[in-house]
Short mmCIF file of C-alpha atoms and ligand atoms in Angstrom, two decimals:
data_model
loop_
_atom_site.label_atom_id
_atom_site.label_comp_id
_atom_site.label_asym_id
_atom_site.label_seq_id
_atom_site.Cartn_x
_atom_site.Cartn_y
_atom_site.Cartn_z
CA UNK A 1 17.99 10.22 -17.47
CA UNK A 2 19.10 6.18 -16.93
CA UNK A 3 17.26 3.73 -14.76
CA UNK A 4 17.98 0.64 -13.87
CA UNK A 5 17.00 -2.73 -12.07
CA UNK A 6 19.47 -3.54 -9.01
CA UNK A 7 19.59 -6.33 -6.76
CA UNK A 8 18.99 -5.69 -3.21
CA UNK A 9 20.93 -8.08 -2.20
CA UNK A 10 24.03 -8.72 -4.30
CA UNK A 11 23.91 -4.84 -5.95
CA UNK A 12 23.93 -6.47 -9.66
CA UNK A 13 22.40 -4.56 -12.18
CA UNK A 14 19.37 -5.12 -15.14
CA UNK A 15 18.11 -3.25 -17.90
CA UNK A 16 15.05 -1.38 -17.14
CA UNK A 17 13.10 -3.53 -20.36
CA UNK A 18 13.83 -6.88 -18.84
CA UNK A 19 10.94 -9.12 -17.84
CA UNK A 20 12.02 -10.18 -14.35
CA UNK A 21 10.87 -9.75 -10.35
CA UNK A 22 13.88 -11.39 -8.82
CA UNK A 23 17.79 -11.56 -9.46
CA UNK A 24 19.91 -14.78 -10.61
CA UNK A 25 20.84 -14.96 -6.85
CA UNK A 26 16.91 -15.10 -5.58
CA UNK A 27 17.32 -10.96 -4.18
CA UNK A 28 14.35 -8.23 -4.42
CA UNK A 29 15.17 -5.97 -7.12
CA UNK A 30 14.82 -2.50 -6.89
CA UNK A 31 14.27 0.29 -9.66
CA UNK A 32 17.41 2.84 -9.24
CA UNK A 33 17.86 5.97 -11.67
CA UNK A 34 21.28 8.75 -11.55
CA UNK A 35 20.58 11.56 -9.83
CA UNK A 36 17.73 13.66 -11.16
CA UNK A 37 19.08 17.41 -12.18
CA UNK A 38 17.78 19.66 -9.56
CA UNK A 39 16.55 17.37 -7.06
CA UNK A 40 16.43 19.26 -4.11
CA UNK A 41 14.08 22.06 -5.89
CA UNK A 42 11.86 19.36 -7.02
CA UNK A 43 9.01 19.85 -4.16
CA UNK A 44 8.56 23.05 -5.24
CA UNK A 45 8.01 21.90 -8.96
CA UNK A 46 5.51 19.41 -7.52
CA UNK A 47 3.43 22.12 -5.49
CA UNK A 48 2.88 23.92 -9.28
CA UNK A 49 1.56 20.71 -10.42
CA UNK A 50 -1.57 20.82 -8.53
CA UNK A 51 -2.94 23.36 -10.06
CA UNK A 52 -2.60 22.13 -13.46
CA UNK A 53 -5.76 20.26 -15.39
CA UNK A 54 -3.43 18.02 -16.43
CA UNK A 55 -4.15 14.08 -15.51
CA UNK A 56 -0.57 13.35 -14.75
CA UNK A 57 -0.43 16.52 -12.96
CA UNK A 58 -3.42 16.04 -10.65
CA UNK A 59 -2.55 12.12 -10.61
CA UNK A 60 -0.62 12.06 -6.90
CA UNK A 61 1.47 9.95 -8.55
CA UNK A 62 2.94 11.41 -11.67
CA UNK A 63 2.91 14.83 -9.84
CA UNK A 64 6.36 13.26 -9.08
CA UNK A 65 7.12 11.46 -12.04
CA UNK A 66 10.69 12.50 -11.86
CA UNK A 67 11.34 10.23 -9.20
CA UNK A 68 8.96 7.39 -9.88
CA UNK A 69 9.30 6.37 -13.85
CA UNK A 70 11.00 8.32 -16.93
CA UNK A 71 8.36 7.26 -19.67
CA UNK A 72 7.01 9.58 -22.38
CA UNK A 73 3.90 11.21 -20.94
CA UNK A 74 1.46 9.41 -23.71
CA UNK A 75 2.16 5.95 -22.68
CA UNK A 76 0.90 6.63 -18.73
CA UNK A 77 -1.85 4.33 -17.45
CA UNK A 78 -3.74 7.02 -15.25
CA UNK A 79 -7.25 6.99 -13.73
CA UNK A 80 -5.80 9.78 -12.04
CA UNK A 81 -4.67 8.01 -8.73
CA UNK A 82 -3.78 9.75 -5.34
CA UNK A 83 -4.19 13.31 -4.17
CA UNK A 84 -6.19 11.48 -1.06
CA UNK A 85 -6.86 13.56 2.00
CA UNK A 86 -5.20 14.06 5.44
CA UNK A 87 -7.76 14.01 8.57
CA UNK A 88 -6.58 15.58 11.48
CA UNK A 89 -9.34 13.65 14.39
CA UNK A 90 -8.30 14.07 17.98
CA UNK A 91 -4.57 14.89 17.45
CA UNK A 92 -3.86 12.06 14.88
CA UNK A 93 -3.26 12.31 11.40
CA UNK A 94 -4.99 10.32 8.95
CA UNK A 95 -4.26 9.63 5.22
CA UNK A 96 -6.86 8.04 3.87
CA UNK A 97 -6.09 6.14 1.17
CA UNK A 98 -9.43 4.42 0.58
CA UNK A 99 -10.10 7.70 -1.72
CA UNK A 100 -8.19 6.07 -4.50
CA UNK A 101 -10.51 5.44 -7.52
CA UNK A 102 -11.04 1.63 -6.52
CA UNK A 103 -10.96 2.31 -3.02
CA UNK A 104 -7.52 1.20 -1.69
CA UNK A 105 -3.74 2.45 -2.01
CA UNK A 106 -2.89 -0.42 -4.65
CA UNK A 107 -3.80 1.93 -7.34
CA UNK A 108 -0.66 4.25 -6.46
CA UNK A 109 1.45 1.15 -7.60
CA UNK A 110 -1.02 -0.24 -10.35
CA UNK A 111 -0.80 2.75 -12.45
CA UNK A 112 3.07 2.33 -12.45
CA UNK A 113 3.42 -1.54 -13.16
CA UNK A 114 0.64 -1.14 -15.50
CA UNK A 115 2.29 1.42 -17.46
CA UNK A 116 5.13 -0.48 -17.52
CA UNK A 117 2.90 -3.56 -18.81
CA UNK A 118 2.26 -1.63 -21.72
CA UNK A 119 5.68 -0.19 -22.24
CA UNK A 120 7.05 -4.12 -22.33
CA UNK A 121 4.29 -5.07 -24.61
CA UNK A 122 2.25 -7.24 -22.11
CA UNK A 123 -0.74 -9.00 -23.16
CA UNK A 124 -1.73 -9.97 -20.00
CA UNK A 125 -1.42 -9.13 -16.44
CA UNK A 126 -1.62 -11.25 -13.55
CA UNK A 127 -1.43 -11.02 -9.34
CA UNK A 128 -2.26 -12.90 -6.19
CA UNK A 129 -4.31 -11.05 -4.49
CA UNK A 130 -6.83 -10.69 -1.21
CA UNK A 131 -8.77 -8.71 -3.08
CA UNK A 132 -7.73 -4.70 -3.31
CA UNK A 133 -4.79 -5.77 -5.36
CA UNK A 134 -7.06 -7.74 -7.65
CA UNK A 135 -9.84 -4.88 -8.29
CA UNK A 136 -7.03 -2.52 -8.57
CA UNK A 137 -5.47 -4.37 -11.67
CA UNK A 138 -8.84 -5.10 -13.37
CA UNK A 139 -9.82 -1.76 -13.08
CA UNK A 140 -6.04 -0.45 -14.58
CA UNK A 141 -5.58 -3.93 -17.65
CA UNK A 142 -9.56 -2.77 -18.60
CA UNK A 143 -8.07 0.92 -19.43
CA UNK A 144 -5.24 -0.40 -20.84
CA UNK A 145 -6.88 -2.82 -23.37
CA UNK A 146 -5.05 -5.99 -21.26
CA UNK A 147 -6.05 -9.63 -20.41
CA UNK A 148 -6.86 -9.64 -16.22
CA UNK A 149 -6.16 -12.86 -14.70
CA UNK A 150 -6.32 -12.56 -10.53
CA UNK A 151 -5.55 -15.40 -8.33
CA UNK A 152 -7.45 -15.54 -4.70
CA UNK A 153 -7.68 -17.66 -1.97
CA UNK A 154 -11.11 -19.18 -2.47
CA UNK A 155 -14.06 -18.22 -0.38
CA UNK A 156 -11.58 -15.74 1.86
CA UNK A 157 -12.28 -12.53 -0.43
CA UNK A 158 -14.46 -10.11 0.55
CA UNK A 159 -17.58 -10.02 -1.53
CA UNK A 160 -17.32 -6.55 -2.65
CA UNK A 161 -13.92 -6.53 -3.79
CA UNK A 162 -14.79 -9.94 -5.24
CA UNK A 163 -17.20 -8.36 -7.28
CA UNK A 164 -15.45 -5.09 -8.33
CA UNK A 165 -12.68 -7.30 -9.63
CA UNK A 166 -14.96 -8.92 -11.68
CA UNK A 167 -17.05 -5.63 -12.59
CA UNK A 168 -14.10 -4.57 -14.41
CA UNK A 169 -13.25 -7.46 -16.27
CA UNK A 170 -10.63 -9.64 -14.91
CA UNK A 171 -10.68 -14.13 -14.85
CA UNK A 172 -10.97 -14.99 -11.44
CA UNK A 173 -9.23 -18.26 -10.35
CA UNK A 174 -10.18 -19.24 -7.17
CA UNK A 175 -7.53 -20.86 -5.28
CA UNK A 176 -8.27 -23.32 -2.95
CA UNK A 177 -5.00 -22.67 -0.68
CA UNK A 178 -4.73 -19.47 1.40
CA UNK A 179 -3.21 -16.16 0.14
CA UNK A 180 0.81 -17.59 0.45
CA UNK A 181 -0.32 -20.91 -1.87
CA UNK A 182 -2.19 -18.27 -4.56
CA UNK A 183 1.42 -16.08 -4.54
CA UNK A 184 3.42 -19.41 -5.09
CA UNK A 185 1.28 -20.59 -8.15
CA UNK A 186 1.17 -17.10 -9.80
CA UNK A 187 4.36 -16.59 -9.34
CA UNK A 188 5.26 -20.12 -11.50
CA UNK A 189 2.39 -19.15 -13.63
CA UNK A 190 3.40 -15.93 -14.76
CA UNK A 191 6.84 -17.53 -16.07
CA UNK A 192 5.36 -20.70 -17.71
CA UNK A 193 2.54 -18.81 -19.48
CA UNK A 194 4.39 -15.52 -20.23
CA UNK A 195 2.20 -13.01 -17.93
CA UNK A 196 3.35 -10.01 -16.39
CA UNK A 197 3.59 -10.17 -12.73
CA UNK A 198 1.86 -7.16 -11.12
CA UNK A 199 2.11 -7.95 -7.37
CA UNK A 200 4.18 -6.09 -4.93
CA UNK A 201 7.38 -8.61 -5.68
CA UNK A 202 7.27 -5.98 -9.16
CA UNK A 203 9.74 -3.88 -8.47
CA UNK A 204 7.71 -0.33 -10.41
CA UNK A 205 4.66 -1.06 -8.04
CA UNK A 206 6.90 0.03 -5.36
CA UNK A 207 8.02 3.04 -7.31
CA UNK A 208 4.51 4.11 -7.10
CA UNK A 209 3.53 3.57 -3.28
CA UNK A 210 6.27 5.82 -2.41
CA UNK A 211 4.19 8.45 -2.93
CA UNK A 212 1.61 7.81 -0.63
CA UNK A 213 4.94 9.44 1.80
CA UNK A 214 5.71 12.21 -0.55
CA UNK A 215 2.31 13.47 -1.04
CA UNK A 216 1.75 13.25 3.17
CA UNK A 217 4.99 15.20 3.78
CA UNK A 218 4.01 17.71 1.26
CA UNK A 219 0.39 18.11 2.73
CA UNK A 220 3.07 19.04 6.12
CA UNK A 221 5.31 21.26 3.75
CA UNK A 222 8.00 18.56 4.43
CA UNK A 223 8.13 18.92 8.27
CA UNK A 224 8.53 15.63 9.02
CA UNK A 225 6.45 13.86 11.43
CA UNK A 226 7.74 11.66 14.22
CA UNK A 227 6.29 8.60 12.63
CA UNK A 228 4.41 7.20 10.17
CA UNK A 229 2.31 4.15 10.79
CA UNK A 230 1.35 1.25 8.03
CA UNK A 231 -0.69 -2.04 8.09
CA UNK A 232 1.75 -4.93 7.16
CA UNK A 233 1.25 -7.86 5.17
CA UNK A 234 2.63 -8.96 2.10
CA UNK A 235 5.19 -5.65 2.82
CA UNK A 236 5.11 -4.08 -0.14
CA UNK A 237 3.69 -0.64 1.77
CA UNK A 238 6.63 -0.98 4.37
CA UNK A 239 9.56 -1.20 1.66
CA UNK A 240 7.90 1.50 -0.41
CA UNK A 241 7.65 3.62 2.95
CA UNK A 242 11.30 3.14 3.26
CA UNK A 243 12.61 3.71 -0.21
CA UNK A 244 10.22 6.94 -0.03
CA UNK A 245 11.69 8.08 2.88
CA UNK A 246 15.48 7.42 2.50
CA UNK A 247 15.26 9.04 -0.98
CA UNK A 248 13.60 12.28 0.81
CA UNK A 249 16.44 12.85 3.11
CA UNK A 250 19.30 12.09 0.73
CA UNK A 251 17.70 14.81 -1.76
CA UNK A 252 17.19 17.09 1.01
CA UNK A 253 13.24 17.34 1.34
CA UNK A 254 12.79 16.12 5.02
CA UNK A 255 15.57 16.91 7.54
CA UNK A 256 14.65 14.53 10.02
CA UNK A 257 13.30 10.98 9.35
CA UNK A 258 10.56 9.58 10.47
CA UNK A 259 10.26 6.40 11.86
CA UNK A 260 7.83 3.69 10.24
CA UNK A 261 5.51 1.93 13.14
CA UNK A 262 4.42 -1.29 10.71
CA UNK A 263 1.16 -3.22 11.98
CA UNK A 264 0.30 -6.75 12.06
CA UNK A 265 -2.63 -8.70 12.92
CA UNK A 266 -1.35 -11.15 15.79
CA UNK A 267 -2.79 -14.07 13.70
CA UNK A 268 -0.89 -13.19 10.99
CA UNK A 269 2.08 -11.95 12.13
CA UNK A 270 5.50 -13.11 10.81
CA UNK A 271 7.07 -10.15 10.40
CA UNK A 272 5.98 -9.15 13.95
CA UNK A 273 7.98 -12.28 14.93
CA UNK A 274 11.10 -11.66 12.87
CA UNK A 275 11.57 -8.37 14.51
CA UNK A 276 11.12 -9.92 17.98
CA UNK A 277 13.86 -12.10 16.70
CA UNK A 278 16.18 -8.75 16.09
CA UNK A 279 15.67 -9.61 12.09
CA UNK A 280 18.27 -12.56 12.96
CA UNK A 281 15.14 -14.97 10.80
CA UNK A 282 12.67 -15.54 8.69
CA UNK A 283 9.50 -16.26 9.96
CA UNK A 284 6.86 -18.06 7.53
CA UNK A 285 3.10 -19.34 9.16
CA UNK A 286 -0.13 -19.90 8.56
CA UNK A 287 -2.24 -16.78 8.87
CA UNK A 288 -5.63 -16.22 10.74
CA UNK A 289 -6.99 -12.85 10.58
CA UNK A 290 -10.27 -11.05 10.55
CA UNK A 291 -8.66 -8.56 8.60
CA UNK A 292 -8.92 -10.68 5.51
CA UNK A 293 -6.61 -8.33 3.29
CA UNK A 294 -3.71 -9.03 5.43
CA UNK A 295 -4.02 -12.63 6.42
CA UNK A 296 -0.39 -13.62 4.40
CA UNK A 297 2.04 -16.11 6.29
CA UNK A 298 4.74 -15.39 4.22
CA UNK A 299 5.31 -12.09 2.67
CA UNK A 300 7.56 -11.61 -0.42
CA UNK A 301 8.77 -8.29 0.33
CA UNK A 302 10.31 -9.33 3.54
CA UNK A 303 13.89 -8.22 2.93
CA UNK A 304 13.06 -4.71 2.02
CA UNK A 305 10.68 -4.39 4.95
CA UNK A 306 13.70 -5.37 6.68
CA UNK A 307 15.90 -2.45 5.17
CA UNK A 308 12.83 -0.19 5.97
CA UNK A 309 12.41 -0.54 9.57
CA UNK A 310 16.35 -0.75 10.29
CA UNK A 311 16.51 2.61 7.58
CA UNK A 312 14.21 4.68 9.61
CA UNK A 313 14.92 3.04 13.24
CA UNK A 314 11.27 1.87 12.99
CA UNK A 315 9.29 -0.79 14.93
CA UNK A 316 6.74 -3.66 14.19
CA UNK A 317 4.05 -4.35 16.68
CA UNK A 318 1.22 -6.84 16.73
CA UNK A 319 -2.93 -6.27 17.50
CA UNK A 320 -5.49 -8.79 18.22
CA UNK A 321 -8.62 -9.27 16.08
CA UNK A 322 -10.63 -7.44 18.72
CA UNK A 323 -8.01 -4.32 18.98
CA UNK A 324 -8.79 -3.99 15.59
CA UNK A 325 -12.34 -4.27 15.45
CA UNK A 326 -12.52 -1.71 18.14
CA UNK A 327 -9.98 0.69 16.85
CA UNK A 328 -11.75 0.24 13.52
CA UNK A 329 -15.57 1.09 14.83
CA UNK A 330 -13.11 4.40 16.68
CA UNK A 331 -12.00 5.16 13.51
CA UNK A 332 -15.44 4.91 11.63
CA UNK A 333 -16.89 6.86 14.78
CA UNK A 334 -15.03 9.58 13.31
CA UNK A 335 -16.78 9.43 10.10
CA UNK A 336 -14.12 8.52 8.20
CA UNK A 337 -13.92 4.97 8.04
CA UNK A 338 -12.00 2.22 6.45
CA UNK A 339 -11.76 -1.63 5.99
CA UNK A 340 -10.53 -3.74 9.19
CA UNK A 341 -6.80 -3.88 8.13
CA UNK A 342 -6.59 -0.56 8.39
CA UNK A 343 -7.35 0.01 11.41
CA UNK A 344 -4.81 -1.60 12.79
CA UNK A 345 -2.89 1.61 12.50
CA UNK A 346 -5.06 3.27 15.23
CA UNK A 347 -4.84 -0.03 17.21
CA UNK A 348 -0.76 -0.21 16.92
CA UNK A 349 -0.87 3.53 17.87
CA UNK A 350 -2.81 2.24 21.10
CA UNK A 351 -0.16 -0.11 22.16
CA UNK A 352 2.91 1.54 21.47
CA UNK A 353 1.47 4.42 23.47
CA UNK A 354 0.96 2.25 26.07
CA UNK A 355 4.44 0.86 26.18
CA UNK A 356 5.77 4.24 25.85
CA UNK A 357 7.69 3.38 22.70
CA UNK A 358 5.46 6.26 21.54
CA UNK A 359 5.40 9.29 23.08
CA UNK A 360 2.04 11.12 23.83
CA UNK A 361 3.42 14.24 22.07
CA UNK A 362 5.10 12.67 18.86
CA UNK A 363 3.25 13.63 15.93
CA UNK A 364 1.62 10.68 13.95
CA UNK A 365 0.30 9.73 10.75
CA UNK A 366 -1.26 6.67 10.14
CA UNK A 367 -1.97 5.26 6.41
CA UNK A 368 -5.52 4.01 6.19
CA UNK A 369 -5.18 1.64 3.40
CA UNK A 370 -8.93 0.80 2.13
CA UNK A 371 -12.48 2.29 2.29
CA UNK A 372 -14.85 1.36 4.75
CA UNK A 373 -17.04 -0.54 2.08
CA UNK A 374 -14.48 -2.88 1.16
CA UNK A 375 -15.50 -5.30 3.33
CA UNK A 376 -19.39 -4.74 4.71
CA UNK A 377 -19.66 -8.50 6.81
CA UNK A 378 -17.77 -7.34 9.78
CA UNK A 379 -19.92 -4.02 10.23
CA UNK A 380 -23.21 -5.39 10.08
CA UNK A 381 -22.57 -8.04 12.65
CA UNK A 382 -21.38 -5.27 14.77
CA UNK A 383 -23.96 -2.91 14.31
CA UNK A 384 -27.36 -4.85 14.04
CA UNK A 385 -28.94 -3.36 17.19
CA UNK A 386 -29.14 0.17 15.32
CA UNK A 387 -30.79 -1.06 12.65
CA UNK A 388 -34.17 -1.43 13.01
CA UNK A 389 -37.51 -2.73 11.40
CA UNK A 390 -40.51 -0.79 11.83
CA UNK A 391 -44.14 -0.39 10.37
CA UNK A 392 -44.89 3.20 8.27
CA UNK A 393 -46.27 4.76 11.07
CA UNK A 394 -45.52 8.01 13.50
CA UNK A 395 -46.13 5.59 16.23
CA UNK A 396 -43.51 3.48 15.62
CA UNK A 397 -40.87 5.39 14.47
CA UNK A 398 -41.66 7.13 18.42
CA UNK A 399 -41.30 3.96 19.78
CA UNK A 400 -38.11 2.75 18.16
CA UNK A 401 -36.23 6.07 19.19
CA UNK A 402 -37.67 6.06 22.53
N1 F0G B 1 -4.22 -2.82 3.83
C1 F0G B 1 -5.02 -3.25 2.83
C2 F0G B 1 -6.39 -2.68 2.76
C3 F0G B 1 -4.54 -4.20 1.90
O1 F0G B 1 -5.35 -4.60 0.93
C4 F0G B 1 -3.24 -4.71 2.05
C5 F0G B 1 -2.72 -5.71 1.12
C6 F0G B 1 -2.46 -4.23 3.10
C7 F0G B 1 -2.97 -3.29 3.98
C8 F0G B 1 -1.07 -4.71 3.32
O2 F0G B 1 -0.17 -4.07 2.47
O3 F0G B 1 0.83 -6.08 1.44
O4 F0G B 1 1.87 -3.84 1.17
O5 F0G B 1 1.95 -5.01 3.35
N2 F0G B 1 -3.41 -6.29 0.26
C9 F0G B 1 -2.89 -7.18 -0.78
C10 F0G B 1 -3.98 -7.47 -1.80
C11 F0G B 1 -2.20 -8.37 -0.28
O6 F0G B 1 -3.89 -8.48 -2.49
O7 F0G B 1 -4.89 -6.65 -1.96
P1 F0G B 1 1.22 -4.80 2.08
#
């Protein structure tokens, strides 16, 4: 079986082994392959696969290898990744993705550019990150025996995915510039100094997040549901929805499409603004955001996003800081959880309810993209009145539930 790079945007064509993340004309490249033999049956192949004690088997990733990456089994990077659960809470769907082994959906496309790392014969890996991206890698280059170098924007990372980036091993360079400055410089450093480039702009990382769909419409036995909703920032979740979803229906495993509902934070909403616009521009601000892990002005994957949400007839709607705060302490309520960019799944559901661009009966899923302890600050502001100090006696214990 052949795969291929391909240009978005002009269709031209690359070998699979070439170091690059954009064509000669500037496009998003994409990773294409012929058709797989029996493509349609392949659901049922994947369903056998979860019984197996097999890592790429129970990896929710390589369960589908067919259609992610052809590379001989021994060379996969796997923790094992995926296989996260579906919530059903007050007739939404929920897939949390926060169960991944580092605690966010970057590890679906982290065990797919880092295998590819290998397979090129990186040394070192590199990405710009907020901070899942960045523990993700370090976790994935310290299995693989690779050099970690993450680039943040300084003093806007959450402490605990701070620290879990460095737990596992990566250099930290602390940008001082927001998210969109960090992508710039590791985007020039990754060419001068000969690094492979792991963020979302790699086109294998996508290859990987398209399972986060598969293994959701599987969990439904492939009944489609009426949407599926996605925080967006730097877009790499949106195009990977999109390539997930168009590939389902052209090998037959969905009948109907779903349409893809993708979530900004109003402070950091560009994309929000482009579709507005009718896609007619590209937006490009600086970002404010609570919801630290999407606070990106300009997002690379933007003209996939845009294929995505024209693909599936999808929308993009915008939430304030404190629609997300409340939707997230909702969706912790629930005791399930999940870091404040998340939530602004529940709080997009909210308003396109509202607006009736949603209809009360459609049947949702919304991707929760990282574990509630990712980011600890906002929840303890929130919260301080239930916690409470008290001296080791009966008596006051009595007195503080009173
Ligand atoms: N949710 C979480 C928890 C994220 O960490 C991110 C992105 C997103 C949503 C947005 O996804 O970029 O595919 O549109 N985090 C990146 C990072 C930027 O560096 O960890 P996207």
């Amino acid at each position: 079986m052949s795969e291929w790079l391909s240009c978005i945007t002009c269709n031209r064509r690359y070998d699979i082994s070439e170091i690059r993340y954009t064509c000669e004309c500037g496009g998003l490249l994409s990773v294409d392959r012929d058709p797989i033999e029996g493509q349609a049956g392949l659901p049922v192949l994947f369903e056998q696969r979860r019984s197996s004690r097999k890592a790429i088997d129970r990896s929710g990733v390589w369960r589908f290898r067919e259609a992610v990456l052809s590379v001989p089994e021994e060379q996969i990077v796997t923790h094992p990744e995926g296989s996260t659960r579906l919530y059903e809470r007050e007739g939404l769907l929920f897939k949390h993705e926060g169960e991944n082994p580092t605690g966010s959906f970057k590890d679906r496309g982290m065990t797919v550019a880092m295998t590819q790392a290998v397979r090129l014969g990186a040394r070192a890996v590199a990405c710009a990150s907020t901070g899942n991206t960045s523990a993700s890698l370090a976790a994935y280059a310290a299995q693989a025996g690779l050099r970690a170098v993450v680039f943040v924007p300084a003093g806007k990372v959450s402490a605990g995915k701070l620290a879990q980036t460095l737990a596992y091993g990566a250099t930290c360079l602390q940008i001082r510039g927001d998210f969109d400055a960090a992508m710039r410089l590791v985007l020039e450093a990754s060419k001068h100094l000969g690094i492979y480039l792991v963020n979302s702009i790699n086109p294998f990382r996508i290859e990987g997040q398209k399972t986060i769909v598969w293994e959701l419409l599987a969990d439904l036995e492939w009944n489609a549901p009426d949407w599926i909703v996605v925080p967006a920032g730097n877009l790499g979740n949106t195009s990977a929805f999109g390539k997930a979803l168009r590939e389902a229906r052209d090998w037959g495993w969905i009948r109907t499409t779903p349409r893809l509902a993708s979530i900004q934070a109003s402070g950091a909403n560009p994309f929000y603004r482009s579709f507005r616009d009718s896609f007619t521009g590209r937006h490009r601000i600086t970002a404010e955001t609570i919801a630290s892990a999407i606070r990106i002005g300009d997002p690379v994957s933007y003209d996939r996003a845009v294929a995505a949400i024209r693909y599936t007839g999808g929308v993009v709607e915008e939430v304030t800081d404190a629609e997300i705060m409340s939707a997230k302490r909702e969706i912790d309520a629930m005791g399930i959880g999940c870091e404040p960019a998340s939530a602004t799944t529940l709080a997009g559901v909210r308003k396109l309810r509202a607006s009736g661009v949603m209809r009360k009966e459609d049947r949702v899923v919304s991707v929760l993209t990282g574990h509630l302890l990712k980011d600890t600050d906002a929840i303890m502001k929130s919260h301080a009145g239930r916690s409470i100090e008290i001296e080791p006696t009966i008596e006051a214990v009595e007195k503080a539930l009173a």
